[in-house]
Amino acid sequence: MIQKNMQEMLEHWKNHSKKYYLYDKSKDPEGLNNVCYAGSPIWYNKFLGYFQMLVIKKLFKVIGDIKDKNVLEVGCGTGRFTKLMINKGAKVTGIDLQPDTIMVNRKKIPNAEFLYMSATDIDFEKETFDIVISVTVLQHIPYNEQEKAINEIMRVVKQDGYIIIMENIKHIGPTVFSNSPERWQELFLKNNSVKILARLGQEYFPLQENKIFDSIYTVNSWSLKRYLKNRIMLALSYPIEYLCPFFLPRSYAVHNAFLFKKIKSLSSDND
């Protein structure tokens, strides 16, 4: 398997933006076809999007009140988490590599700022933001560039500020560069300037993991019988997914979400 390099990933996101932001907003108002599993049925992506949002809300509960906090969303996608934070009273800046998405977000969410910008080159002064959040973004940055992106996140978050990430811990593909939970933590904790406050699993989906649920990637060949079976299995998966964190290890999930707190300035050792 050949994985894309950073330049190829930049081109990938430009093409992705054009292809997957032209969706039916009456059926997919959150643009999940763009930010979850592109090309998958909307009912499947709604399931994934619902539980992603649930996990992010849990981490914000740990942080507490974010009213008037300056938040940077790295890889804001279609703005679903932007709206969550705006509704909580935060001042949000979203950056992304999808130009079409950025333009639509500016019209759809005018009380946030959206910029075309890479996670590996964040054009803000150090310690600008109280919170930095990045959901399934670092996993799409090639391994040789991930540490650079994380250093940029660490640089722009304030001392005593918070970092939320949710990243793939299982799958590797041409555009997916996952790490083990331990490796994601190591990348943030290696300079001893942050501490971890919480770690949650996301997308356990045991019916799919055990092959009871047919692969979403065969959707075009589904018969009516297979379609009905999968819709039933997905309906059963909602209550099961709620219970999974109580009975399954976080490492069983496809994604893990982390909440870090920056406990000292990166430049404090040089002051």
Tab-separated table of C-alpha atoms in Angstrom:
chain	number	residue	atom	x	y	z
A	1	MET	CA	0.000	0.000	0.000
A	2	ILE	CA	1.309	3.428	-0.986
A	3	GLN	CA	0.392	6.315	1.301
A	4	LYS	CA	0.094	9.864	0.051
A	5	ASN	CA	2.672	12.492	0.967
A	6	MET	CA	1.791	15.936	2.292
A	7	GLN	CA	1.616	17.600	-1.126
A	8	GLU	CA	-0.647	14.844	-2.390
A	9	MET	CA	-2.847	15.213	0.691
A	10	LEU	CA	-3.238	18.951	0.005
A	11	GLU	CA	-4.491	18.112	-3.473
A	12	HIS	CA	-6.661	15.344	-2.053
A	13	TRP	CA	-8.548	17.774	0.181
A	14	LYS	CA	-9.114	20.258	-2.627
A	15	ASN	CA	-10.665	17.507	-4.736
A	16	HIS	CA	-12.577	16.116	-1.763
A	17	SER	CA	-14.063	19.544	-1.111
A	18	LYS	CA	-15.391	19.854	-4.658
A	19	LYS	CA	-16.731	16.300	-4.773
A	20	TYR	CA	-18.367	15.928	-1.370
A	21	TYR	CA	-19.631	19.364	-0.438
A	22	LEU	CA	-22.253	19.262	-3.197
A	23	TYR	CA	-24.716	17.312	-1.059
A	24	ASP	CA	-28.467	17.442	-0.487
A	25	LYS	CA	-28.707	19.730	2.530
A	26	SER	CA	-32.299	18.673	3.176
A	27	LYS	CA	-31.118	15.100	3.759
A	28	ASP	CA	-27.621	15.827	5.100
A	29	PRO	CA	-27.709	19.265	6.802
A	30	GLU	CA	-24.478	18.644	8.718
A	31	GLY	CA	-22.518	17.605	5.650
A	32	LEU	CA	-21.640	14.242	7.189
A	33	ASN	CA	-20.909	12.790	3.763
A	34	ASN	CA	-17.974	15.180	3.691
A	35	VAL	CA	-16.556	14.605	7.168
A	36	CYS	CA	-17.452	11.004	8.110
A	37	TYR	CA	-17.264	8.142	5.600
A	38	ALA	CA	-17.483	9.815	2.195
A	39	GLY	CA	-19.873	8.095	-0.194
A	40	SER	CA	-21.588	6.042	2.529
A	41	PRO	CA	-25.355	6.064	3.160
A	42	ILE	CA	-26.545	9.080	5.144
A	43	TRP	CA	-28.184	6.844	7.772
A	44	TYR	CA	-24.784	5.230	8.414
A	45	ASN	CA	-22.975	8.564	8.707
A	46	LYS	CA	-25.714	9.927	10.986
A	47	PHE	CA	-24.982	7.087	13.384
A	48	LEU	CA	-21.254	7.860	13.387
A	49	GLY	CA	-21.792	11.624	13.565
A	50	TYR	CA	-24.192	11.269	16.479
A	51	PHE	CA	-21.705	9.397	18.642
A	52	GLN	CA	-18.795	11.621	17.636
A	53	MET	CA	-20.795	14.610	18.841
A	54	LEU	CA	-21.713	12.790	22.057
A	55	VAL	CA	-18.059	12.154	22.902
A	56	ILE	CA	-17.011	15.743	22.145
A	57	LYS	CA	-19.820	17.060	24.360
A	58	LYS	CA	-18.565	14.854	27.198
A	59	LEU	CA	-15.082	16.346	26.914
A	60	PHE	CA	-16.464	19.889	26.931
A	61	LYS	CA	-18.290	19.019	30.162
A	62	VAL	CA	-14.902	18.261	31.702
A	63	ILE	CA	-13.635	21.683	30.606
A	64	GLY	CA	-16.714	23.508	31.873
A	65	ASP	CA	-17.977	26.916	30.764
A	66	ILE	CA	-16.433	28.066	27.477
A	67	LYS	CA	-18.356	31.319	27.104
A	68	ASP	CA	-16.126	34.055	25.611
A	69	LYS	CA	-13.245	31.597	25.224
A	70	ASN	CA	-11.158	31.818	22.063
A	71	VAL	CA	-11.268	28.471	20.302
A	72	LEU	CA	-9.348	27.244	17.271
A	73	GLU	CA	-10.887	24.363	15.374
A	74	VAL	CA	-8.196	22.662	13.309
A	75	GLY	CA	-9.909	20.968	10.396
A	76	CYS	CA	-13.359	22.469	10.895
A	77	GLY	CA	-14.911	20.571	7.988
A	78	THR	CA	-18.563	21.500	7.553
A	79	GLY	CA	-18.752	23.347	10.865
A	80	ARG	CA	-20.782	20.901	12.952
A	81	PHE	CA	-18.546	21.334	16.018
A	82	THR	CA	-18.165	25.046	15.260
A	83	LYS	CA	-21.906	25.466	15.771
A	84	LEU	CA	-21.770	23.518	19.027
A	85	MET	CA	-19.103	25.851	20.425
A	86	ILE	CA	-20.781	29.016	19.126
A	87	ASN	CA	-23.963	27.948	20.895
A	88	LYS	CA	-21.958	27.639	24.095
A	89	GLY	CA	-20.808	31.250	23.717
A	90	ALA	CA	-17.279	30.635	22.460
A	91	LYS	CA	-15.454	32.742	19.880
A	92	VAL	CA	-14.474	30.258	17.212
A	93	THR	CA	-11.946	30.324	14.393
A	94	GLY	CA	-12.039	27.360	12.033
A	95	ILE	CA	-9.242	26.398	9.662
A	96	ASP	CA	-9.400	23.795	6.910
A	97	LEU	CA	-7.848	22.703	3.612
A	98	GLN	CA	-11.179	22.480	1.769
A	99	PRO	CA	-11.672	25.827	-0.019
A	100	ASP	CA	-15.275	25.156	-1.089
A	101	THR	CA	-16.178	24.149	2.440
A	102	ILE	CA	-14.620	27.299	3.873
A	103	MET	CA	-16.662	29.523	1.533
A	104	VAL	CA	-19.941	27.799	2.404
A	105	ASN	CA	-19.173	27.890	6.144
A	106	ARG	CA	-18.648	31.653	6.018
A	107	LYS	CA	-22.207	32.068	4.724
A	108	LYS	CA	-23.756	29.377	6.911
A	109	ILE	CA	-22.065	30.376	10.202
A	110	PRO	CA	-21.335	34.116	9.928
A	111	ASN	CA	-20.556	34.536	13.636
A	112	ALA	CA	-17.395	32.403	13.330
A	113	GLU	CA	-14.230	33.032	11.332
A	114	PHE	CA	-13.104	30.513	8.700
A	115	LEU	CA	-9.668	30.465	7.088
A	116	TYR	CA	-7.908	28.317	4.521
A	117	MET	CA	-4.909	27.126	6.534
A	118	SER	CA	-2.887	23.972	7.177
A	119	ALA	CA	-2.509	22.342	10.586
A	120	THR	CA	1.233	22.158	9.936
A	121	ASP	CA	1.530	25.931	9.513
A	122	ILE	CA	-0.932	27.725	11.799
A	123	ASP	CA	-0.580	31.440	11.162
A	124	PHE	CA	-1.328	32.769	14.665
A	125	GLU	CA	0.848	34.094	17.456
A	126	LYS	CA	1.821	31.746	20.251
A	127	GLU	CA	-0.684	31.254	23.069
A	128	THR	CA	-3.561	32.860	21.172
A	129	PHE	CA	-6.310	30.355	21.994
A	130	ASP	CA	-7.884	29.050	25.191
A	131	ILE	CA	-8.909	25.804	23.478
A	132	VAL	CA	-7.786	23.972	20.348
A	133	ILE	CA	-9.979	21.173	19.011
A	134	SER	CA	-9.239	18.812	16.136
A	135	VAL	CA	-11.543	15.915	15.227
A	136	THR	CA	-10.283	13.191	12.851
A	137	VAL	CA	-7.757	15.555	11.276
A	138	LEU	CA	-4.301	14.558	12.525
A	139	GLN	CA	-5.008	11.027	11.304
A	140	HIS	CA	-4.985	12.414	7.751
A	141	ILE	CA	-1.556	14.019	8.080
A	142	PRO	CA	1.421	11.893	6.936
A	143	TYR	CA	3.518	10.488	9.750
A	144	ASN	CA	6.526	12.671	8.985
A	145	GLU	CA	4.356	15.798	9.361
A	146	GLN	CA	2.202	14.835	12.375
A	147	GLU	CA	4.645	16.044	14.994
A	148	LYS	CA	4.923	19.392	13.207
A	149	ALA	CA	1.140	19.814	13.333
A	150	ILE	CA	1.030	18.879	17.009
A	151	ASN	CA	3.811	21.340	17.803
A	152	GLU	CA	1.795	24.053	16.053
A	153	ILE	CA	-1.267	23.183	18.139
A	154	MET	CA	0.836	23.259	21.288
A	155	ARG	CA	2.312	26.620	20.307
A	156	VAL	CA	-0.959	28.478	19.745
A	157	VAL	CA	-2.825	27.198	22.830
A	158	LYS	CA	-2.442	29.264	26.002
A	159	GLN	CA	-0.870	28.033	29.190
A	160	ASP	CA	-3.655	26.371	31.217
A	161	GLY	CA	-5.566	25.987	27.943
A	162	TYR	CA	-7.114	22.787	26.622
A	163	ILE	CA	-6.593	20.553	23.601
A	164	ILE	CA	-9.228	18.117	22.325
A	165	ILE	CA	-8.406	15.572	19.633
A	166	MET	CA	-10.251	12.539	18.275
A	167	GLU	CA	-8.187	10.272	16.037
A	168	ASN	CA	-8.120	6.840	14.437
A	169	ILE	CA	-6.263	4.168	16.396
A	170	LYS	CA	-6.848	1.196	14.076
A	171	HIS	CA	-7.004	1.772	10.346
A	172	ILE	CA	-4.216	2.669	7.944
A	173	GLY	CA	-4.827	3.567	4.307
A	174	PRO	CA	-3.574	5.803	1.490
A	175	THR	CA	-4.996	8.855	3.294
A	176	VAL	CA	-5.228	7.524	6.863
A	177	PHE	CA	-2.186	7.633	9.162
A	178	SER	CA	-3.425	6.207	12.438
A	179	ASN	CA	-1.479	5.673	15.649
A	180	SER	CA	-1.983	3.570	18.720
A	181	PRO	CA	-3.535	5.404	21.702
A	182	GLU	CA	-0.156	5.292	23.392
A	183	ARG	CA	1.529	6.899	20.388
A	184	TRP	CA	-1.039	9.725	20.160
A	185	GLN	CA	-0.460	10.446	23.839
A	186	GLU	CA	3.310	10.271	23.434
A	187	LEU	CA	3.221	12.847	20.622
A	188	PHE	CA	1.519	15.352	22.933
A	189	LEU	CA	3.164	14.467	26.229
A	190	LYS	CA	6.770	14.108	25.040
A	191	ASN	CA	7.834	17.654	26.018
A	192	ASN	CA	6.128	17.476	29.442
A	193	SER	CA	4.173	20.665	28.775
A	194	VAL	CA	0.723	19.029	28.872
A	195	LYS	CA	-1.126	16.521	30.990
A	196	ILE	CA	-3.957	14.232	29.967
A	197	LEU	CA	-7.326	14.805	31.631
A	198	ALA	CA	-9.548	12.312	29.813
A	199	ARG	CA	-9.544	9.610	27.160
A	200	LEU	CA	-12.708	8.165	25.618
A	201	GLY	CA	-13.411	5.523	22.994
A	202	GLN	CA	-15.566	6.321	19.975
A	203	GLU	CA	-17.063	4.130	17.233
A	204	TYR	CA	-17.034	0.736	18.914
A	205	PHE	CA	-19.718	-0.582	16.546
A	206	PRO	CA	-19.347	-4.262	17.634
A	207	LEU	CA	-21.910	-5.552	15.150
A	208	GLN	CA	-19.791	-4.257	12.292
A	209	GLU	CA	-16.513	-5.284	13.896
A	210	ASN	CA	-17.830	-8.842	14.188
A	211	LYS	CA	-18.927	-8.878	10.522
A	212	ILE	CA	-22.628	-9.111	11.438
A	213	PHE	CA	-23.069	-5.742	9.757
A	214	ASP	CA	-22.066	-5.866	6.088
A	215	SER	CA	-19.293	-3.552	4.980
A	216	ILE	CA	-20.504	-0.098	3.980
A	217	TYR	CA	-18.206	-0.223	1.010
A	218	THR	CA	-20.405	-2.831	-0.727
A	219	VAL	CA	-23.431	-0.522	-0.620
A	220	ASN	CA	-23.776	-0.373	-4.412
A	221	SER	CA	-24.252	-4.114	-4.614
A	222	TRP	CA	-26.761	-4.408	-1.783
A	223	SER	CA	-29.985	-6.296	-2.432
A	224	LEU	CA	-33.187	-5.191	-0.733
A	225	LYS	CA	-32.798	-8.055	1.743
A	226	ARG	CA	-29.269	-7.018	2.644
A	227	TYR	CA	-30.332	-3.359	2.878
A	228	LEU	CA	-33.146	-4.165	5.331
A	229	LYS	CA	-30.864	-6.391	7.400
A	230	ASN	CA	-28.281	-3.653	7.693
A	231	ARG	CA	-30.829	-0.999	8.600
A	232	ILE	CA	-32.088	-3.256	11.409
A	233	MET	CA	-28.555	-3.946	12.598
A	234	LEU	CA	-27.781	-0.229	12.637
A	235	ALA	CA	-30.931	0.485	14.668
A	236	LEU	CA	-29.801	-2.131	17.200
A	237	SER	CA	-26.351	-0.552	17.266
A	238	TYR	CA	-27.592	2.713	18.816
A	239	PRO	CA	-28.325	1.267	22.298
A	240	ILE	CA	-25.341	-1.082	22.032
A	241	GLU	CA	-22.975	1.824	21.289
A	242	TYR	CA	-24.208	3.628	24.417
A	243	LEU	CA	-23.260	0.590	26.508
A	244	CYS	CA	-19.907	-0.188	24.883
A	245	PRO	CA	-17.809	2.278	26.956
A	246	PHE	CA	-18.955	0.497	30.120
A	247	PHE	CA	-17.999	-3.001	28.948
A	248	LEU	CA	-15.314	-2.717	26.295
A	249	PRO	CA	-11.789	-1.275	26.524
A	250	ARG	CA	-11.168	2.043	24.791
A	251	SER	CA	-8.656	0.294	22.540
A	252	TYR	CA	-11.530	-1.694	20.987
A	253	ALA	CA	-12.960	1.472	19.412
A	254	VAL	CA	-11.939	2.795	15.993
A	255	HIS	CA	-11.232	6.269	17.391
A	256	ASN	CA	-10.022	7.555	20.719
A	257	ALA	CA	-10.703	11.073	21.947
A	258	PHE	CA	-8.242	12.828	24.266
A	259	LEU	CA	-8.457	15.919	26.431
A	260	PHE	CA	-5.129	17.527	27.312
A	261	LYS	CA	-4.319	20.582	29.432
A	262	LYS	CA	-1.263	22.693	28.727
A	263	ILE	CA	0.489	23.135	32.057
A	264	LYS	CA	3.452	25.279	30.992
A	265	SER	CA	4.546	27.454	28.126
A	266	LEU	CA	6.737	25.791	25.525
A	267	SER	CA	9.135	28.698	25.848
A	268	SER	CA	9.232	28.715	29.661
A	269	ASP	CA	12.450	26.740	29.783
A	270	ASN	CA	14.136	29.437	27.709
A	271	ASP	CA	12.809	32.437	29.653
